[in-house]
Amino acid sequence: MGDSGRSTGRGVTSQSGAGGARGHEFPSAAAVTSSPRVPAGGPGRSGGGGGGRRRKMESLAVGGGLVLLRDSLEWEGRSLLKALIREAAHKGEQVQVLGCEVSEEEFRDGLDPETNSRLVYHDVFGDPWAWTGPGRPLEALALLRPSGSASLTMAVDSLSWLLLRTPCPALCQALRTLTFGDPSTGSRRPRVLGLLHQELHADGPLGSLAHLAVAEVTLGGTGPQATAQIRHRRPGGRVTEQTYLLSVLPDLSLRTQDLPSQGPPAAPHPPPSTVDPMADLTFNLHLSEEEKEARAALTLPYQFSSEKQRSLLHPSPARIFYELDSDDDLDQDDPDDDLDV
C-alpha cells in the first residue's frame, strides 16, 4: 500500500445519484445487484429494512471509543467507512475525516450533499512528505480535534497508513488520547472509526489495536456475499460477537441480514438391517459325525504308540565299546604333547 491508496477488493461498480458521483465499489455484489436503489433518507431511514440489525451497526461505540474496520484484499472496507460516516452525518453529528490514502475528491465522491456539508476533511494524501503540512504522521492524527459538546465521529483512512510509518506503541498512545477526548474543554468522548488493512500487519500490532478498541468489524465472506463479524466489548467487560450478511447500497446506506439458517436437522438414518454373517460361507463351520470319527481315528505324527512309549520308558541294557586309535593321546600330564610345541 503506497501513498496513492490501496486497491479495493471484491465489489460492484454502481452509479450514485448524489452530486453526479462516479462509480463506487461495494462489498456485496449479489445484494446490490438484486436490491432496488434506495434514496438517501433521514436518520431513521434504512437501506432495505432490518431496523434492529441496522441499529446494531449504528450502536457501535455510541458512548465513544475506537471502532476498527478490518478489511482484506478480497473485501474492501472503505465503502463501509463511508456508509457509517453518512449515518453519523444524517443524525446531526459532527464528522471529521483524516484522509491518507485517497484524495478528498475521491473520498467525497458518492456522498450526498447533506453528508458533504457536515464533513470536515483533513487532507494528508495531497502532501504525503509533509512539505506544507504536519511533519510527522502522529502530527497528522492531531488534526482531529473535538470541539463543542455535540456528538463527534472521527474517521481515519487509514490506520494502516499511520501504522506503517509510526511505532505501534506511539500510535496506540495517540489513539487512546484521541478517543478519551479532553475533559477540560467539556467535549464529549468522540467515536473514532479506523480503517485497518489487516493483511499488511503482523499479529502483534493487530492485537494491540484490538485491545484498545471497543468494537471490531471484520469483513469477510464466501462467494459473492459479504459478511460482517462484529465483536463488541461492553463497559462491564462482557464481549459479544455476532455475524451478519452485509450490503452497502449505491446510496451508501447499509443493509444487514441474519445469516441463513442451516435448515431443519436431517432425519436420522434407519438402523441397518441385521445380516447373518454365516449365511453365504463357502465352507462348513461344523463337522458331521463321520468327520468326527475319522478325526478320532487319525494318528498324529507327534503322538507315540504304546509300543514306542514302552521302549522309551524301559530301555534294554546296553554298553559302549571304544577302540583306541593310533593318534589318541591319553597322557594326562601333557595333553598338548601331540602339538609339538
XYZ file of C-alpha atoms in Angstrom:
341
model
C 0.000 0.000 0.000
C 1.525 3.281 -1.022
C 0.518 6.894 -0.701
C -1.620 6.622 -3.779
C -4.107 4.431 -1.953
C -4.864 0.771 -1.632
C -6.587 -1.180 -4.351
C -10.077 -2.193 -3.381
C -11.216 -5.758 -3.173
C -14.293 -7.544 -4.371
C -17.204 -5.228 -5.109
C -19.695 -3.804 -7.598
C -19.309 -0.567 -9.513
C -22.567 1.347 -9.430
C -23.614 4.890 -10.272
C -24.718 7.010 -7.340
C -27.157 9.841 -7.695
C -25.548 12.111 -5.096
C -23.983 15.048 -6.885
C -23.254 13.247 -10.151
C -20.760 10.977 -8.441
C -18.690 8.410 -10.225
C -18.783 4.679 -9.601
C -18.101 3.106 -6.210
C -17.212 -0.375 -5.112
C -19.307 -2.161 -2.550
C -18.505 -5.275 -0.533
C -21.511 -7.291 -1.636
C -22.093 -7.960 -5.296
C -25.192 -10.120 -5.059
C -27.041 -7.885 -2.630
C -26.507 -4.707 -4.654
C -27.470 -6.140 -7.991
C -30.587 -7.795 -6.599
C -31.749 -4.828 -4.492
C -33.531 -1.716 -5.747
C -31.785 1.579 -5.418
C -32.773 3.216 -2.147
C -32.627 7.028 -1.932
C -30.719 8.644 0.878
C -33.133 9.278 3.726
C -33.131 10.853 7.122
C -31.782 9.488 10.347
C -34.495 6.888 10.670
C -34.302 5.558 7.125
C -32.676 2.236 6.450
C -31.494 0.717 3.241
C -33.813 -2.202 2.798
C -35.303 -2.817 6.227
C -33.834 -4.750 9.099
C -34.140 -1.859 11.566
C -32.990 -3.841 14.604
C -29.959 -5.178 12.797
C -29.213 -1.755 11.305
C -29.232 -0.267 14.795
C -26.624 -2.867 15.682
C -24.226 -1.179 13.254
C -25.259 2.313 14.346
C -24.780 1.473 18.028
C -21.083 0.707 17.608
C -19.266 2.757 20.244
C -22.227 5.053 20.911
C -20.503 6.284 24.061
C -17.257 6.945 22.202
C -14.145 4.903 21.614
C -12.207 3.267 18.824
C -14.003 1.117 16.233
C -11.768 -0.972 13.973
C -12.997 -1.730 10.458
C -10.806 -4.637 9.368
C -10.831 -5.379 5.657
C -8.727 -7.525 3.339
C -7.595 -7.673 -0.260
C -10.756 -9.567 -1.155
C -13.241 -7.435 0.792
C -12.571 -3.686 0.851
C -13.800 -1.634 3.804
C -13.785 1.987 2.591
C -17.403 1.689 1.439
C -18.429 0.597 4.945
C -16.465 3.505 6.432
C -18.278 5.994 4.183
C -21.637 4.382 4.970
C -21.067 4.821 8.723
C -19.989 8.440 8.122
C -23.201 9.036 6.164
C -25.329 7.665 9.015
C -23.496 9.818 11.575
C -23.988 12.958 9.458
C -27.702 12.234 8.992
C -28.080 12.006 12.778
C -26.692 15.534 13.117
C -23.247 14.572 14.398
C -20.060 16.421 13.568
C -17.842 14.396 11.239
C -14.090 14.789 10.750
C -12.054 12.655 8.360
C -8.293 12.210 8.194
C -7.634 11.132 4.599
C -4.278 9.475 3.967
C -4.809 7.003 1.132
C -7.155 8.698 -1.351
C -7.765 12.281 -2.391
C -10.528 14.391 -0.906
C -12.443 14.385 -4.204
C -12.384 10.598 -4.390
C -13.462 10.219 -0.770
C -16.360 12.665 -1.075
C -17.454 11.019 -4.306
C -20.781 9.239 -3.740
C -21.702 11.040 -0.506
C -24.915 13.051 -0.597
C -24.846 16.868 -0.205
C -26.054 16.745 3.411
C -23.165 14.486 4.412
C -20.594 16.522 2.476
C -21.790 19.722 4.145
C -21.200 18.277 7.622
C -17.884 16.631 6.778
C -14.579 18.311 7.689
C -11.803 16.698 5.656
C -8.141 16.863 6.698
C -6.124 16.009 3.592
C -2.830 14.191 4.143
C -2.914 12.389 0.799
C -2.028 15.550 -1.127
C 1.109 16.150 0.983
C 2.500 12.713 1.964
C 6.032 14.058 2.598
C 4.766 16.847 4.877
C 6.250 19.700 2.843
C 3.494 22.109 3.795
C 1.536 20.249 6.477
C 2.327 18.308 9.655
C 5.861 16.980 9.816
C 5.114 13.570 11.347
C 2.302 11.033 10.935
C 1.161 11.468 14.540
C 1.000 15.222 13.990
C -1.444 14.489 11.172
C -3.557 12.487 13.630
C -3.585 15.531 15.907
C -5.561 17.398 13.228
C -8.643 15.593 14.547
C -9.800 17.793 17.423
C -13.063 17.509 19.366
C -14.940 20.788 19.516
C -18.091 21.668 21.397
C -20.456 19.372 23.225
C -22.104 17.845 20.142
C -21.565 14.197 19.245
C -18.484 13.742 17.117
C -17.440 10.953 14.764
C -13.850 10.864 13.543
C -12.672 8.659 10.694
C -9.095 7.658 9.874
C -8.499 6.433 6.329
C -6.480 4.543 7.188
C -4.813 3.344 10.380
C -2.582 1.127 8.235
C -1.036 4.232 6.648
C -0.137 5.521 10.121
C 0.947 2.129 11.462
C 3.423 1.630 8.606
C 5.078 4.976 9.444
C 4.768 5.105 13.229
C 5.817 2.728 16.033
C 2.830 0.788 17.287
C 3.141 1.911 20.967
C 3.206 5.586 19.955
C 0.164 5.150 17.696
C -1.797 3.318 20.412
C -0.997 6.056 22.915
C -2.121 8.765 20.484
C -5.353 6.888 19.697
C -6.111 6.429 23.384
C -5.628 10.146 23.991
C -7.837 10.940 20.997
C -10.673 8.578 21.957
C -10.878 9.832 25.556
C -11.042 13.489 24.493
C -10.175 16.470 26.662
C -12.380 16.691 29.792
C -11.224 20.262 30.450
C -12.963 21.530 27.301
C -16.276 19.868 28.141
C -16.320 17.992 24.831
C -17.923 14.574 24.617
C -15.884 11.453 24.046
C -15.636 11.032 20.250
C -16.197 7.892 18.253
C -13.157 7.083 16.094
C -13.649 4.861 13.030
C -10.330 3.389 11.933
C -9.963 1.524 8.636
C -7.349 -1.216 9.036
C -5.933 -3.409 6.266
C -5.232 -6.428 8.436
C -3.201 -8.367 5.875
C -0.457 -5.712 5.931
C 0.437 -6.160 9.602
C 1.689 -8.834 11.969
C -0.371 -10.295 14.794
C 1.351 -8.147 17.440
C 0.226 -4.690 16.200
C -3.209 -6.068 15.304
C -3.627 -7.421 18.824
C -2.570 -4.120 20.387
C -5.112 -2.142 18.367
C -7.808 -4.737 19.062
C -7.144 -4.429 22.804
C -7.580 -0.660 22.536
C -10.811 -0.831 20.503
C -14.293 -1.068 21.968
C -15.665 -2.690 18.801
C -14.315 -4.503 15.756
C -15.980 -5.160 12.414
C -14.173 -7.786 10.332
C -15.254 -8.097 6.710
C -15.192 -11.495 5.075
C -17.460 -13.921 3.327
C -17.607 -16.771 0.869
C -18.819 -16.404 -2.674
C -20.406 -13.105 -3.741
C -21.954 -12.238 -0.346
C -20.016 -10.223 2.246
C -20.291 -10.853 5.973
C -19.528 -8.558 8.895
C -18.319 -10.146 12.113
C -18.998 -7.643 14.907
C -17.093 -8.021 18.163
C -18.309 -5.564 20.802
C -16.790 -5.005 24.246
C -19.372 -3.814 26.733
C -18.468 -1.339 29.510
C -18.758 -4.123 32.081
C -16.165 -6.207 30.254
C -18.562 -8.641 28.569
C -17.725 -9.384 24.932
C -20.444 -10.131 22.383
C -19.810 -11.441 18.901
C -22.310 -11.685 16.036
C -22.070 -12.169 12.282
C -24.403 -10.646 9.675
C -24.721 -10.534 5.918
C -23.700 -7.020 4.897
C -24.561 -4.926 1.859
C -23.672 -1.311 1.061
C -26.243 0.039 -1.384
C -25.407 2.549 -4.155
C -26.508 5.497 -1.980
C -24.100 4.285 0.752
C -26.871 3.088 3.031
C -26.371 -0.141 4.932
C -28.380 -3.327 4.767
C -27.710 -6.164 7.188
C -29.396 -9.532 7.357
C -29.111 -12.507 9.646
C -27.133 -15.443 8.392
C -29.342 -18.047 6.712
C -30.289 -20.904 8.965
C -28.824 -24.300 8.336
C -32.309 -25.767 7.831
C -34.089 -28.464 9.842
C -31.926 -31.269 11.145
C -31.659 -34.211 8.835
C -33.831 -37.209 9.590
C -31.945 -39.952 11.402
C -30.866 -42.814 9.223
C -32.829 -46.041 9.711
C -30.925 -48.721 11.598
C -29.137 -51.100 9.256
C -30.789 -54.459 8.750
C -29.139 -57.336 10.586
C -27.294 -59.670 8.225
C -26.292 -63.233 9.146
C -22.504 -63.342 8.622
C -22.586 -67.145 8.172
C -25.279 -67.195 5.513
C -23.117 -67.400 2.363
C -19.955 -69.157 3.558
C -18.093 -71.482 1.157
C -17.031 -73.850 3.949
C -18.599 -75.646 6.917
C -18.087 -74.459 10.459
C -19.273 -77.754 11.983
C -18.223 -81.409 11.458
C -20.524 -84.264 10.674
C -20.479 -87.494 12.708
C -18.420 -89.303 10.068
C -15.853 -86.497 10.027
C -15.622 -86.623 13.803
C -14.957 -90.415 13.722
C -12.291 -90.014 11.033
C -10.581 -87.303 13.064
C -10.582 -89.500 16.177
C -9.050 -92.453 14.278
C -6.222 -90.392 12.833
C -2.817 -90.834 14.458
C -0.846 -87.649 14.537
C 2.889 -87.802 13.747
C 3.960 -86.449 17.126
C 1.912 -88.972 19.073
C 3.760 -92.200 20.157
C 2.185 -95.611 20.030
C 2.043 -97.724 23.161
C 4.896 -99.969 21.943
C 7.178 -96.988 21.333
C 6.308 -95.491 24.673
C 7.302 -98.751 26.444
C 10.608 -98.936 24.592
C 11.477 -95.394 25.621
C 10.416 -95.761 29.219
C 12.053 -99.194 29.750
C 15.194 -99.331 27.589
C 17.178 -102.585 27.274
C 20.673 -102.723 28.903
C 23.439 -101.534 26.568
C 27.232 -100.982 26.639
C 29.646 -98.810 24.723
C 32.836 -100.299 23.309
C 35.634 -97.915 22.303
C 38.768 -98.963 20.438
C 41.733 -96.614 20.731
C 43.141 -95.103 17.618
C 46.846 -94.696 16.923
C 46.558 -90.933 17.205
C 44.771 -90.954 20.541
C 46.815 -89.327 23.313
C 45.902 -90.450 26.776
C 48.805 -88.710 28.542
C 47.071 -86.641 31.209
C 50.300 -84.918 32.271
C 50.893 -83.271 28.901
C 47.638 -83.087 26.936
C 49.329 -80.872 24.293
C 52.184 -83.247 23.577
C 50.843 -84.046 20.140
C 51.066 -80.399 19.111
C 54.905 -80.477 19.037
C 55.151 -77.239 20.978
